[in-house]
């Protein structure tokens, strides 16, 4: 069964990469300097991603640590007087998408992430976990016959509500492949881009039995999953920093 899964993933990647002849290279987003934002989070600090709890969470999601460290940051922040930490993914306007095992949120402004490799072609995904999943799939299933190169550019929507912000950027490309979720929101997002005249092609059929790229990476078919990523916009708990032990 594992051999068959490997063959299926390799075939899907070849199908996608047939449109993009260059190999991928993980690139961290480079946002403008963030201005103070009116959010519920205070004292935001951005560090390199080193926390073992956060790396363990990403490992549970199937993400290679070297890819996570390159593409993400470690975000520390205060919420209602308590300190928390999460994986952070920068957008083009200085905001961050933040995730840990119990939290899915963002530090404003809410924006798309545009990762530029100097290509005239682009891959579009919904969330940064999809982006990390795609890079992990590429790294763990090499040998698809691509020559060396920087690979395509990437647009991470960070929310399907950001499609309108992505449309002007997409129109600058020769072609774009959409690897969106296999649900109504993903289909509507693709239709919105296509109807706006963007040079997009829907490639979600490459993982049609899975809700999204992360489920595809983990081998979790939709029939086995009762909840989708869209149903986790909020969660009841955060990862709180442990209190320091008092000496004495």
Short mmCIF file of C-alpha atoms in Angstrom, two decimals, residues 21-23 143-148:
data_model
loop_
_atom_site.label_atom_id
_atom_site.label_comp_id
_atom_site.label_asym_id
_atom_site.label_seq_id
_atom_site.Cartn_x
_atom_site.Cartn_y
_atom_site.Cartn_z
CA UNK A 21 9.93 22.57 -15.83
CA UNK A 22 12.10 24.01 -13.05
CA UNK A 23 12.70 22.48 -9.63
CA UNK A 143 13.26 12.53 -9.44
CA UNK A 144 10.39 13.94 -11.48
CA UNK A 145 12.77 14.87 -14.27
CA UNK A 146 12.93 18.63 -13.68
CA UNK A 147 16.12 20.49 -14.56
CA UNK A 148 17.70 22.66 -11.89
#
